[in-house]
Amino acid sequence: MTPPHTPDPDAPLDAVVVGAGPAGAAAALELARAGRSVTLLERGPYPGSKNVYGGVVYGRVLDDVLPHWRDEAPVQRWVVRRSTMLLTAQRALSADLRAQDWGAPPHNGMTAYRADFDSWLAHKAVAAGARLLTSTVATGLLRDPTGSFTGVRTDRPAGDLTARVVIACDGVNSFLAKQAGLLPAADTAHHTLGVKEVIGLGRDTIDERFGLRGTDGADIEMLGHTRGIPGGGFLYTNTDTVAVGAVLSLTGLAQAGVRPEEVLTDLKRHPAIAPYLRGGTVEEYSAHLIPEGGYDRMPRLVDDGLLIAGDAAGMTLAAGIWLEGVNFAIGSGLAAGRAAANALATGDVSARALAPYRRDLESTFVLADHKRLRGAPGLVLSDRVQHRYPHLLTDLAHGVFTVTNPEPKPGIAALLRRSARRNGVRLRHLAADAWRAWRVFR
């Protein structure tokens, strides 16, 4: 590893990374460790300042990069309880896993505030030798006469930042990727809106209500009870707050004429959720776009002198069972940094020289998972999975556990047929969807 260095701020840059989120910080870290002069741009006053996100981060991608991350990262809680909950207006059916081994190394997931996590990771890049420029907006791309990208225009007094490679990590609906012609116009059918509140409850209250202790945490994902709008809900525990929210189809919201906070209010009032939140105080509210098109909607990732990573490249895994983004951002950022460093070492930063970036992603979890689960978004957001099956399954469970004395207990098959009729589900469609789900998730 090349020792960290402090680049001359007036010298031509090897690379400029736009966006100091997890993808950008990881790319800058990789480049700085390779001995390359790299500037990391952040439009906010500090990395993470525009994120009031409290959610689950899967940090194993950092094992080889920052071996001591578990001791250093700003962890709120280690998730040891993972629950998937199907909701109707008055019922809830949960599959609840308690895995106490997740609370010890190597861990599985952690809850964290993005404002803290992003800042921590970005400053790891700075410690390795990257230069961080905050309160700086990249207003456009620079090109040379051959069409290769050679830096970015900014709103800083000094103006342009020239660099041999630009890495765009500027988030969903990336302005830079669009300007480069890599990202098509946004399609609302392949984006969702995430809305979230952070609610203060106190550590002891959270421990008691969620059955936790110490640094143990819980992650509850919900399907159903979203006013007929495709999407779902979530509830995560932090140290002394919880994050509760919904992820909703943009087209569904528009067609329903409903505000997202109304759906969130419904979820908070549900009989299965309200007891967790009783007496809490709302501390933050946020909303943000999420790319959910999956593998088949990802843009071209490379051009001459340009790479895109993280949400800018649509690398959010929204597969129902798995809802992940930060780990894919870090993985793609590291790969982009490696590809840029290797290309810079050869003196060739053309699209052909940067092409190993895509091959690297295909060989790791970043695109391997997206490719294997490419059919998940269409399945998870389908009408039957979103609306009919939560009612079918909660109704079936209700029938199974209802004691009918003095009548004999009905058989499971009879209960299934009855629930299917009540909820407008044809058994052949149920079988077809089960087969489809098997093919997607096998």
PDB file of N, CA and C in Angstrom, residues 16-20 23-24 41 43 137-141 149 152 166-187 190-191 288-292 297-302 306-316 357:
ATOM      1  N   VAL A  16     -11.367  13.257  -9.492  1.00  0.00           N
ATOM      2  CA  VAL A  16     -12.308  13.996  -8.662  1.00  0.00           C
ATOM      3  C   VAL A  16     -13.535  13.109  -8.480  1.00  0.00           C
ATOM      4  N   VAL A  17     -13.950  12.955  -7.238  1.00  0.00           N
ATOM      5  CA  VAL A  17     -15.110  12.129  -6.890  1.00  0.00           C
ATOM      6  C   VAL A  17     -16.214  13.072  -6.425  1.00  0.00           C
ATOM      7  N   VAL A  18     -17.372  12.981  -7.037  1.00  0.00           N
ATOM      8  CA  VAL A  18     -18.476  13.889  -6.734  1.00  0.00           C
ATOM      9  C   VAL A  18     -19.496  13.157  -5.861  1.00  0.00           C
ATOM     10  N   GLY A  19     -19.639  13.622  -4.642  1.00  0.00           N
ATOM     11  CA  GLY A  19     -20.565  13.026  -3.694  1.00  0.00           C
ATOM     12  C   GLY A  19     -19.825  12.263  -2.615  1.00  0.00           C
ATOM     13  N   ALA A  20     -19.926  12.725  -1.365  1.00  0.00           N
ATOM     14  CA  ALA A  20     -19.177  12.105  -0.262  1.00  0.00           C
ATOM     15  C   ALA A  20     -20.039  11.161   0.547  1.00  0.00           C
ATOM     16  N   ALA A  23     -20.532   5.578  -1.435  1.00  0.00           N
ATOM     17  CA  ALA A  23     -19.866   5.231  -2.689  1.00  0.00           C
ATOM     18  C   ALA A  23     -18.690   6.164  -2.954  1.00  0.00           C
ATOM     19  N   GLY A  24     -18.913   7.461  -2.828  1.00  0.00           N
ATOM     20  CA  GLY A  24     -17.850   8.423  -3.091  1.00  0.00           C
ATOM     21  C   GLY A  24     -16.698   8.302  -2.114  1.00  0.00           C
ATOM     22  N   LEU A  41     -15.740  15.806  -3.486  1.00  0.00           N
ATOM     23  CA  LEU A  41     -16.640  16.955  -3.396  1.00  0.00           C
ATOM     24  C   LEU A  41     -17.915  16.573  -2.648  1.00  0.00           C
ATOM     25  N   ARG A  43     -21.619  18.563  -1.465  1.00  0.00           N
ATOM     26  CA  ARG A  43     -22.379  19.810  -1.554  1.00  0.00           C
ATOM     27  C   ARG A  43     -22.813  20.322  -0.192  1.00  0.00           C
ATOM     28  N   VAL A 137     -20.799  22.460  -5.005  1.00  0.00           N
ATOM     29  CA  VAL A 137     -21.704  21.793  -5.938  1.00  0.00           C
ATOM     30  C   VAL A 137     -21.018  21.628  -7.283  1.00  0.00           C
ATOM     31  N   ALA A 138     -21.025  20.412  -7.804  1.00  0.00           N
ATOM     32  CA  ALA A 138     -20.560  20.177  -9.167  1.00  0.00           C
ATOM     33  C   ALA A 138     -21.688  20.564 -10.119  1.00  0.00           C
ATOM     34  N   THR A 139     -21.475  21.615 -10.881  1.00  0.00           N
ATOM     35  CA  THR A 139     -22.538  22.142 -11.738  1.00  0.00           C
ATOM     36  C   THR A 139     -22.502  21.592 -13.157  1.00  0.00           C
ATOM     37  N   GLY A 140     -21.460  20.835 -13.489  1.00  0.00           N
ATOM     38  CA  GLY A 140     -21.372  20.280 -14.830  1.00  0.00           C
ATOM     39  C   GLY A 140     -20.060  19.555 -15.042  1.00  0.00           C
ATOM     40  N   LEU A 141     -19.978  18.849 -16.169  1.00  0.00           N
ATOM     41  CA  LEU A 141     -18.780  18.098 -16.530  1.00  0.00           C
ATOM     42  C   LEU A 141     -17.933  18.885 -17.510  1.00  0.00           C
ATOM     43  N   PHE A 149     -14.018  13.103 -20.686  1.00  0.00           N
ATOM     44  CA  PHE A 149     -14.322  13.921 -19.521  1.00  0.00           C
ATOM     45  C   PHE A 149     -13.033  14.248 -18.772  1.00  0.00           C
ATOM     46  N   VAL A 152     -14.775  18.675 -13.517  1.00  0.00           N
ATOM     47  CA  VAL A 152     -16.110  19.208 -13.254  1.00  0.00           C
ATOM     48  C   VAL A 152     -16.059  20.718 -13.063  1.00  0.00           C
ATOM     49  N   VAL A 166     -13.188  11.285 -13.597  1.00  0.00           N
ATOM     50  CA  VAL A 166     -14.301  11.743 -12.758  1.00  0.00           C
ATOM     51  C   VAL A 166     -15.100  10.514 -12.331  1.00  0.00           C
ATOM     52  N   ILE A 167     -15.411  10.426 -11.038  1.00  0.00           N
ATOM     53  CA  ILE A 167     -16.281   9.360 -10.544  1.00  0.00           C
ATOM     54  C   ILE A 167     -17.542  10.020  -9.989  1.00  0.00           C
ATOM     55  N   ALA A 168     -18.661   9.759 -10.637  1.00  0.00           N
ATOM     56  CA  ALA A 168     -19.945  10.365 -10.257  1.00  0.00           C
ATOM     57  C   ALA A 168     -20.641   9.485  -9.222  1.00  0.00           C
ATOM     58  N   CYS A 169     -20.733  10.000  -8.014  1.00  0.00           N
ATOM     59  CA  CYS A 169     -21.430   9.320  -6.913  1.00  0.00           C
ATOM     60  C   CYS A 169     -22.449  10.293  -6.330  1.00  0.00           C
ATOM     61  N   ASP A 170     -23.132  11.016  -7.219  1.00  0.00           N
ATOM     62  CA  ASP A 170     -24.006  12.112  -6.798  1.00  0.00           C
ATOM     63  C   ASP A 170     -25.452  11.685  -6.607  1.00  0.00           C
ATOM     64  N   GLY A 171     -25.666  10.396  -6.340  1.00  0.00           N
ATOM     65  CA  GLY A 171     -26.968   9.948  -5.883  1.00  0.00           C
ATOM     66  C   GLY A 171     -27.972   9.646  -6.971  1.00  0.00           C
ATOM     67  N   VAL A 172     -29.151   9.202  -6.516  1.00  0.00           N
ATOM     68  CA  VAL A 172     -30.220   8.831  -7.429  1.00  0.00           C
ATOM     69  C   VAL A 172     -30.561   9.996  -8.348  1.00  0.00           C
ATOM     70  N   ASN A 173     -30.896   9.660  -9.599  1.00  0.00           N
ATOM     71  CA  ASN A 173     -31.215  10.683 -10.597  1.00  0.00           C
ATOM     72  C   ASN A 173     -30.008  11.580 -10.856  1.00  0.00           C
ATOM     73  N   SER A 174     -28.828  10.977 -10.877  1.00  0.00           N
ATOM     74  CA  SER A 174     -27.546  11.678 -10.975  1.00  0.00           C
ATOM     75  C   SER A 174     -27.509  12.715 -12.090  1.00  0.00           C
ATOM     76  N   PHE A 175     -27.221  13.958 -11.711  1.00  0.00           N
ATOM     77  CA  PHE A 175     -27.109  15.040 -12.685  1.00  0.00           C
ATOM     78  C   PHE A 175     -25.939  14.798 -13.623  1.00  0.00           C
ATOM     79  N   LEU A 176     -24.799  14.354 -13.081  1.00  0.00           N
ATOM     80  CA  LEU A 176     -23.610  14.165 -13.910  1.00  0.00           C
ATOM     81  C   LEU A 176     -23.799  13.000 -14.880  1.00  0.00           C
ATOM     82  N   ALA A 177     -24.368  11.893 -14.405  1.00  0.00           N
ATOM     83  CA  ALA A 177     -24.591  10.757 -15.298  1.00  0.00           C
ATOM     84  C   ALA A 177     -25.569  11.115 -16.407  1.00  0.00           C
ATOM     85  N   LYS A 178     -26.553  11.933 -16.112  1.00  0.00           N
ATOM     86  CA  LYS A 178     -27.487  12.390 -17.140  1.00  0.00           C
ATOM     87  C   LYS A 178     -26.787  13.273 -18.155  1.00  0.00           C
ATOM     88  N   GLN A 179     -25.964  14.214 -17.653  1.00  0.00           N
ATOM     89  CA  GLN A 179     -25.271  15.121 -18.564  1.00  0.00           C
ATOM     90  C   GLN A 179     -24.322  14.363 -19.484  1.00  0.00           C
ATOM     91  N   ALA A 180     -23.756  13.268 -18.962  1.00  0.00           N
ATOM     92  CA  ALA A 180     -22.845  12.463 -19.774  1.00  0.00           C
ATOM     93  C   ALA A 180     -23.579  11.570 -20.769  1.00  0.00           C
ATOM     94  N   GLY A 181     -24.898  11.491 -20.654  1.00  0.00           N
ATOM     95  CA  GLY A 181     -25.671  10.649 -21.543  1.00  0.00           C
ATOM     96  C   GLY A 181     -25.704   9.193 -21.127  1.00  0.00           C
ATOM     97  N   LEU A 182     -25.261   8.893 -19.908  1.00  0.00           N
ATOM     98  CA  LEU A 182     -25.272   7.518 -19.425  1.00  0.00           C
ATOM     99  C   LEU A 182     -26.594   7.154 -18.759  1.00  0.00           C
ATOM    100  N   LEU A 183     -27.253   8.123 -18.189  1.00  0.00           N
ATOM    101  CA  LEU A 183     -28.479   7.867 -17.435  1.00  0.00           C
ATOM    102  C   LEU A 183     -29.666   8.458 -18.183  1.00  0.00           C
ATOM    103  N   PRO A 184     -30.633   7.640 -18.570  1.00  0.00           N
ATOM    104  CA  PRO A 184     -31.802   8.173 -19.277  1.00  0.00           C
ATOM    105  C   PRO A 184     -32.669   9.012 -18.354  1.00  0.00           C
ATOM    106  N   ALA A 185     -33.622   9.688 -18.940  1.00  0.00           N
ATOM    107  CA  ALA A 185     -34.554  10.485 -18.140  1.00  0.00           C
ATOM    108  C   ALA A 185     -35.230   9.599 -17.104  1.00  0.00           C
ATOM    109  N   ALA A 186     -35.471  10.170 -15.935  1.00  0.00           N
ATOM    110  CA  ALA A 186     -36.047   9.394 -14.830  1.00  0.00           C
ATOM    111  C   ALA A 186     -37.402   8.820 -15.230  1.00  0.00           C
ATOM    112  N   ASP A 187     -37.603   7.556 -14.899  1.00  0.00           N
ATOM    113  CA  ASP A 187     -38.865   6.867 -15.143  1.00  0.00           C
ATOM    114  C   ASP A 187     -39.498   6.596 -13.785  1.00  0.00           C
ATOM    115  N   HIS A 190     -39.890   3.175 -12.075  1.00  0.00           N
ATOM    116  CA  HIS A 190     -38.758   2.434 -11.527  1.00  0.00           C
ATOM    117  C   HIS A 190     -38.102   3.174 -10.366  1.00  0.00           C
ATOM    118  N   HIS A 191     -38.863   4.044  -9.735  1.00  0.00           N
ATOM    119  CA  HIS A 191     -38.378   4.742  -8.542  1.00  0.00           C
ATOM    120  C   HIS A 191     -39.463   4.706  -7.467  1.00  0.00           C
ATOM    121  N   HIS A 288     -36.823  10.770   0.435  1.00  0.00           N
ATOM    122  CA  HIS A 288     -35.814  10.695  -0.612  1.00  0.00           C
ATOM    123  C   HIS A 288     -36.226   9.669  -1.663  1.00  0.00           C
ATOM    124  N   LEU A 289     -35.739   9.859  -2.891  1.00  0.00           N
ATOM    125  CA  LEU A 289     -36.002   8.931  -3.984  1.00  0.00           C
ATOM    126  C   LEU A 289     -35.104   7.709  -3.862  1.00  0.00           C
ATOM    127  N   ILE A 290     -35.620   6.556  -4.294  1.00  0.00           N
ATOM    128  CA  ILE A 290     -34.864   5.314  -4.266  1.00  0.00           C
ATOM    129  C   ILE A 290     -34.964   4.663  -5.643  1.00  0.00           C
ATOM    130  N   PRO A 291     -33.835   4.310  -6.264  1.00  0.00           N
ATOM    131  CA  PRO A 291     -33.895   3.591  -7.543  1.00  0.00           C
ATOM    132  C   PRO A 291     -34.222   2.127  -7.302  1.00  0.00           C
ATOM    133  N   GLU A 292     -35.287   1.638  -7.943  1.00  0.00           N
ATOM    134  CA  GLU A 292     -35.708   0.254  -7.705  1.00  0.00           C
ATOM    135  C   GLU A 292     -35.891  -0.521  -9.007  1.00  0.00           C
ATOM    136  N   ARG A 297     -32.366  -2.131 -15.322  1.00  0.00           N
ATOM    137  CA  ARG A 297     -32.536  -0.693 -15.510  1.00  0.00           C
ATOM    138  C   ARG A 297     -31.261   0.095 -15.214  1.00  0.00           C
ATOM    139  N   MET A 298     -30.178  -0.606 -14.935  1.00  0.00           N
ATOM    140  CA  MET A 298     -28.932   0.104 -14.635  1.00  0.00           C
ATOM    141  C   MET A 298     -28.373   0.741 -15.896  1.00  0.00           C
ATOM    142  N   PRO A 299     -27.789   1.926 -15.767  1.00  0.00           N
ATOM    143  CA  PRO A 299     -27.234   2.614 -16.929  1.00  0.00           C
ATOM    144  C   PRO A 299     -25.863   2.047 -17.302  1.00  0.00           C
ATOM    145  N   ARG A 300     -25.333   2.515 -18.414  1.00  0.00           N
ATOM    146  CA  ARG A 300     -23.939   2.231 -18.752  1.00  0.00           C
ATOM    147  C   ARG A 300     -23.060   2.887 -17.691  1.00  0.00           C
ATOM    148  N   LEU A 301     -22.042   2.193 -17.220  1.00  0.00           N
ATOM    149  CA  LEU A 301     -21.293   2.627 -16.044  1.00  0.00           C
ATOM    150  C   LEU A 301     -19.991   3.348 -16.352  1.00  0.00           C
ATOM    151  N   VAL A 302     -19.564   3.331 -17.625  1.00  0.00           N
ATOM    152  CA  VAL A 302     -18.231   3.818 -17.966  1.00  0.00           C
ATOM    153  C   VAL A 302     -18.288   4.640 -19.245  1.00  0.00           C
ATOM    154  N   LEU A 306     -14.703   8.682 -17.179  1.00  0.00           N
ATOM    155  CA  LEU A 306     -15.852   8.808 -16.283  1.00  0.00           C
ATOM    156  C   LEU A 306     -16.338   7.439 -15.819  1.00  0.00           C
ATOM    157  N   LEU A 307     -16.646   7.343 -14.514  1.00  0.00           N
ATOM    158  CA  LEU A 307     -17.270   6.171 -13.914  1.00  0.00           C
ATOM    159  C   LEU A 307     -18.453   6.637 -13.070  1.00  0.00           C
ATOM    160  N   ILE A 308     -19.472   5.791 -12.919  1.00  0.00           N
ATOM    161  CA  ILE A 308     -20.567   6.129 -12.007  1.00  0.00           C
ATOM    162  C   ILE A 308     -20.769   4.963 -11.045  1.00  0.00           C
ATOM    163  N   ALA A 309     -21.166   5.283  -9.808  1.00  0.00           N
ATOM    164  CA  ALA A 309     -21.261   4.264  -8.763  1.00  0.00           C
ATOM    165  C   ALA A 309     -22.394   4.588  -7.802  1.00  0.00           C
ATOM    166  N   GLY A 310     -22.782   3.586  -7.007  1.00  0.00           N
ATOM    167  CA  GLY A 310     -23.778   3.780  -5.963  1.00  0.00           C
ATOM    168  C   GLY A 310     -25.165   4.046  -6.519  1.00  0.00           C
ATOM    169  N   ASP A 311     -25.932   4.876  -5.829  1.00  0.00           N
ATOM    170  CA  ASP A 311     -27.295   5.192  -6.257  1.00  0.00           C
ATOM    171  C   ASP A 311     -27.314   5.854  -7.630  1.00  0.00           C
ATOM    172  N   ALA A 312     -26.255   6.563  -7.980  1.00  0.00           N
ATOM    173  CA  ALA A 312     -26.176   7.188  -9.299  1.00  0.00           C
ATOM    174  C   ALA A 312     -26.275   6.134 -10.399  1.00  0.00           C
ATOM    175  N   ALA A 313     -25.830   4.909 -10.098  1.00  0.00           N
ATOM    176  CA  ALA A 313     -25.891   3.807 -11.046  1.00  0.00           C
ATOM    177  C   ALA A 313     -27.064   2.879 -10.768  1.00  0.00           C
ATOM    178  N   GLY A 314     -27.963   3.267  -9.864  1.00  0.00           N
ATOM    179  CA  GLY A 314     -29.140   2.459  -9.562  1.00  0.00           C
ATOM    180  C   GLY A 314     -28.846   1.211  -8.765  1.00  0.00           C
ATOM    181  N   MET A 315     -27.770   1.223  -7.972  1.00  0.00           N
ATOM    182  CA  MET A 315     -27.342   0.006  -7.262  1.00  0.00           C
ATOM    183  C   MET A 315     -27.969  -0.091  -5.878  1.00  0.00           C
ATOM    184  N   THR A 316     -29.279  -0.164  -5.857  1.00  0.00           N
ATOM    185  CA  THR A 316     -30.021  -0.433  -4.629  1.00  0.00           C
ATOM    186  C   THR A 316     -30.775  -1.738  -4.815  1.00  0.00           C
ATOM    187  N   TYR A 357     -13.958  -2.144 -14.522  1.00  0.00           N
ATOM    188  CA  TYR A 357     -14.869  -1.776 -13.432  1.00  0.00           C
ATOM    189  C   TYR A 357     -16.133  -2.625 -13.496  1.00  0.00           C
TER     190      TYR A 357
END
